[in-house]
Amino acid sequence: MPSTSPATPRRAAILGGNRIPFARQFGPYANASNQDMFTAALEGLVARYGLQGQRLGEVVGGAVIKHSRDFNLTRESVLGSSLDPHTSAYDVQQACGTGLENAILVANKIKLGQIESGVAGGVDTASDAPIMVSEKLRQKMLKINRGKTTVDMAKRALALRPTDFGIETPANVEPRTGLSMGEHQAITTKKWGITREAQDELAAASHQNLAAAYERGFFDDLMTSYLGQSKDQNLRPDSTVEKLAKLKPVFGKGEGATMTAGNSTPLTDGAAVVLLGSEDWAKEHNIPVQAWFVDGEAAAVDYVHGDEGLLMAPAYAVPRLLERNGLSLQDFDFYEIHEAFAGTVLSTLKAWEDEDFCRDRLGLEKPLGSIDRSKLNVNGSSLAAGHPFAATGGRIVASLAKMLHEKGPGSRGLISICAAGGQGVVAILEGA
Amino acid sequence: MTEPTSSSVATRPQETFSSAPSLAKVFVKAAMSGKKSGSTLPATELALTGHAVDREHLLRYQRLCGFPVDDVLPHTYPHILGFPLQAELMGRSSFPLPLAGLVHVENTITVRRTLTDDDVLDIAVHAEDLRDHPKGRQVDLVTEVTVDGEPVWSGRSTYLARGKGNPDAERGTEAPPIPKGVAAAQWRLPGDLGRQYAAVSGDVNPIHLHPLTAKAMGFPKAIAHGMWTYARALSALGRGANGPSTSHVWFKKPVLLPGKVDFVVDRSGEPVVAGLRSTRKPETEHLVLTLETA
């Protein structure tokens, strides 16, 4: 009487990725929808790996800001691609953790033998955002619509007031606190004493690293141009600490305010996908394995009552992941810490170095310690590339897998992505 | 503006345009012109050279016809770039048939390679094969698109001028039967579809714009542009048509707007056959098309 799955866990391979260049809000993708962009990223992947007409195990995508009509966003994108229409698909939404969570889901199914191949990714548009009517108007209109007769409906329509009319667009604000993400991070940045200079240094490095990566053609097989855009629009190769120092703070108040438009990610449009598969599937399709998806972990913090910073969940997820895999924080060749804000990355790193935090919050005997900063975001990250929320996970997984492949078998990379709602998703990849 | 040069396709005198002629002007001019006659076609080839794709325009076209919004030019897109040249040629006094009375009855398109918005297109249009038809006379307007001298796309639009026909004349290629069975999809076409397509294609023929202008031209309601129905049906067949492929469409009864049509498709053989028929009266066939992909 077999009580376990017939398949024993096996390895999940990352075989490649594709994304469209990220563009600034209301920029070249202003008229492109989430479905347009995700389909374009997916179709680019299909073309690169010759997957036309093939049935994949599944495609998992999602968007943080989504129209209600896009309920089947990922499935619709599959149908608009050259993949076999028999490929199933579904949407996931875990804020900025969406893309990485999707990669964990696909990798897990591959490990369990449930699927042989899959695509994970995400997309977001800050330009083509849904418009909502005021809650009062919505309720009244629903009531009118429920009217059985025209007279009935007309009577109910009399309840409409001029003040009911008005539109709302999704805002980058935490529903439970009313604070924007930047305002939340400003509290954390201040608490950890992260200086303006340190944040600007990280931002300048992000731009310089991303520019250098383009320069040596790193993205040639990770990207397809879209609507005339062939590079991340937000990239400023000539960014320096001096230039960044001139910007005025936008988050936080008064003397101690350190967060500017330069060391915070701008609102962006874009999409990214990653191809995963079993070893056998990769062999059959003659696609070299770039990296192995070793393990993933998610964590959440109680930011609602101010106990912890909104974007600090990865600080909790990483030690759990390390312990499960018998690794220390220093056992990595590359660290990909998503730059929601420069302050987020630096607060997280500082927390791991802090004895009190590691003991009181993480329950560790000694701090996780420092990392070699020369291994951090070596090809740039969200400050330079931009951050279309759900697309960031796919961007990072595909880039890191390629970096690890270049580094060689056994090399290791750590991914850490913070997300709205006090969540964080982290993962370990290993070079193949 | 005009500079006769030799054409790569045949030795025809060529007139080159640096930007597409305005269709509104062409239509007005054609409406004012007198009766046309004759049995010879103008030998001139009209060319639009160095056309850079307007991404904004491409996006509006892709969106309206249901194609993916990306950098690939849809199968039918070069046709609307060449159409102003077609209309200009047919509107001229040297053209033997009246522009206003021409009915687009058939069209073939061959895409030789996938075209993207980076391709700078040279578009040339000429008329050929003026022939008798049982219901009047037919002519083909041939559009050739090249990129750096490489032939990449060609289209042949067949127009019928109703009139005194020749009962012994050949009817041309017969359309395959429209696929039978249940509709693969049903499309509700809005009343302003003709205006929407006119805004993108520039084809402001009054029969498409409004019930009143259509009535003035003898139609009960505004009718959908044939090229829209053709493009919409191709987009429903998937991405294959935007790569190397050949399509052939036969336009039958016009689609009245607003309206509801059934999309039917038979993919069991080569080529794929698709059609549009009226949802309310399935015996009314609007178009049949075949598509061969490489």
XYZ file of C-alpha atoms in Angstrom, chain B residues 34-147:
114
model
C -16.475 61.971 -64.327
C -17.326 58.675 -65.962
C -14.457 56.366 -66.635
C -13.849 54.091 -69.540
C -11.140 52.369 -71.469
C -9.516 48.997 -71.489
C -5.925 49.741 -70.626
C -4.416 50.039 -67.178
C -1.919 52.705 -66.229
C 1.562 51.233 -66.533
C 2.866 53.415 -63.733
C 3.967 51.893 -60.490
C 3.419 54.015 -57.385
C 6.032 53.623 -54.702
C 6.409 54.666 -51.103
C 10.048 54.269 -50.198
C 11.868 54.174 -46.904
C 8.725 53.769 -44.828
C 9.623 53.511 -41.136
C 6.933 51.797 -39.097
C 5.062 54.108 -36.757
C 4.939 52.057 -33.542
C 1.936 53.920 -32.207
C 0.025 53.195 -35.404
C 1.134 49.566 -35.373
C -0.102 49.163 -31.807
C -3.507 50.610 -32.647
C -3.788 48.275 -35.626
C -2.708 45.229 -33.599
C -5.156 46.073 -30.836
C -8.107 46.668 -33.171
C -7.556 43.487 -35.196
C -6.728 41.204 -32.253
C -3.049 40.625 -33.029
C -0.469 40.390 -30.245
C 0.871 43.805 -29.294
C 4.551 43.314 -30.000
C 7.216 44.210 -32.554
C 6.069 41.787 -35.271
C 4.116 43.220 -38.198
C 0.819 41.337 -38.632
C 0.246 39.425 -41.879
C -2.144 42.091 -43.173
C -0.349 45.189 -41.866
C 1.689 46.048 -44.991
C -1.571 46.068 -46.965
C -2.839 49.115 -45.124
C 0.491 50.840 -45.742
C 0.140 50.208 -49.477
C -3.594 50.849 -49.703
C -3.314 54.649 -50.129
C -1.162 53.976 -53.202
C -3.775 51.548 -54.526
C -6.511 54.124 -54.041
C -4.395 56.891 -55.575
C -3.775 54.764 -58.659
C -7.404 53.672 -58.990
C -8.667 57.205 -58.430
C -6.703 58.631 -61.334
C -8.405 59.532 -64.586
C -6.048 57.159 -66.394
C -7.562 54.235 -64.467
C -10.383 52.653 -66.500
C -12.683 51.690 -63.600
C -14.494 54.010 -61.161
C -12.926 53.915 -57.667
C -16.218 54.505 -55.881
C -17.920 51.484 -57.411
C -15.133 48.954 -56.878
C -15.851 45.951 -54.667
C -12.952 44.150 -52.999
C -13.771 40.525 -53.803
C -10.578 38.597 -53.273
C -7.132 39.028 -51.754
C -3.973 36.992 -51.420
C -0.980 37.800 -49.256
C 2.400 36.119 -49.016
C 4.682 36.883 -46.096
C 8.171 35.756 -47.088
C 9.809 36.460 -43.753
C 8.725 37.708 -40.349
C 8.727 41.489 -40.470
C 9.323 43.656 -37.434
C 8.936 47.314 -36.662
C 12.658 47.808 -37.294
C 12.287 46.965 -40.981
C 12.295 49.981 -43.275
C 9.842 49.153 -46.028
C 9.789 50.038 -49.698
C 6.250 49.610 -50.960
C 5.306 49.523 -54.643
C 1.846 49.186 -56.142
C 0.778 48.564 -59.708
C -2.359 47.371 -61.492
C -2.534 44.372 -63.744
C -4.770 41.845 -65.419
C -7.847 43.910 -66.319
C -10.313 41.237 -67.332
C -13.942 40.523 -68.041
C -16.103 38.896 -65.414
C -19.677 37.584 -65.690
C -20.800 40.500 -63.504
C -18.554 43.259 -64.848
C -14.813 43.711 -65.003
C -12.054 42.761 -62.559
C -8.593 44.102 -61.915
C -5.716 43.146 -59.627
C -3.776 45.686 -57.620
C -0.421 44.170 -56.746
C 1.558 45.415 -53.752
C 5.199 44.418 -53.412
C 7.148 45.182 -50.254
C 10.929 44.987 -50.157
C 13.497 45.654 -47.457
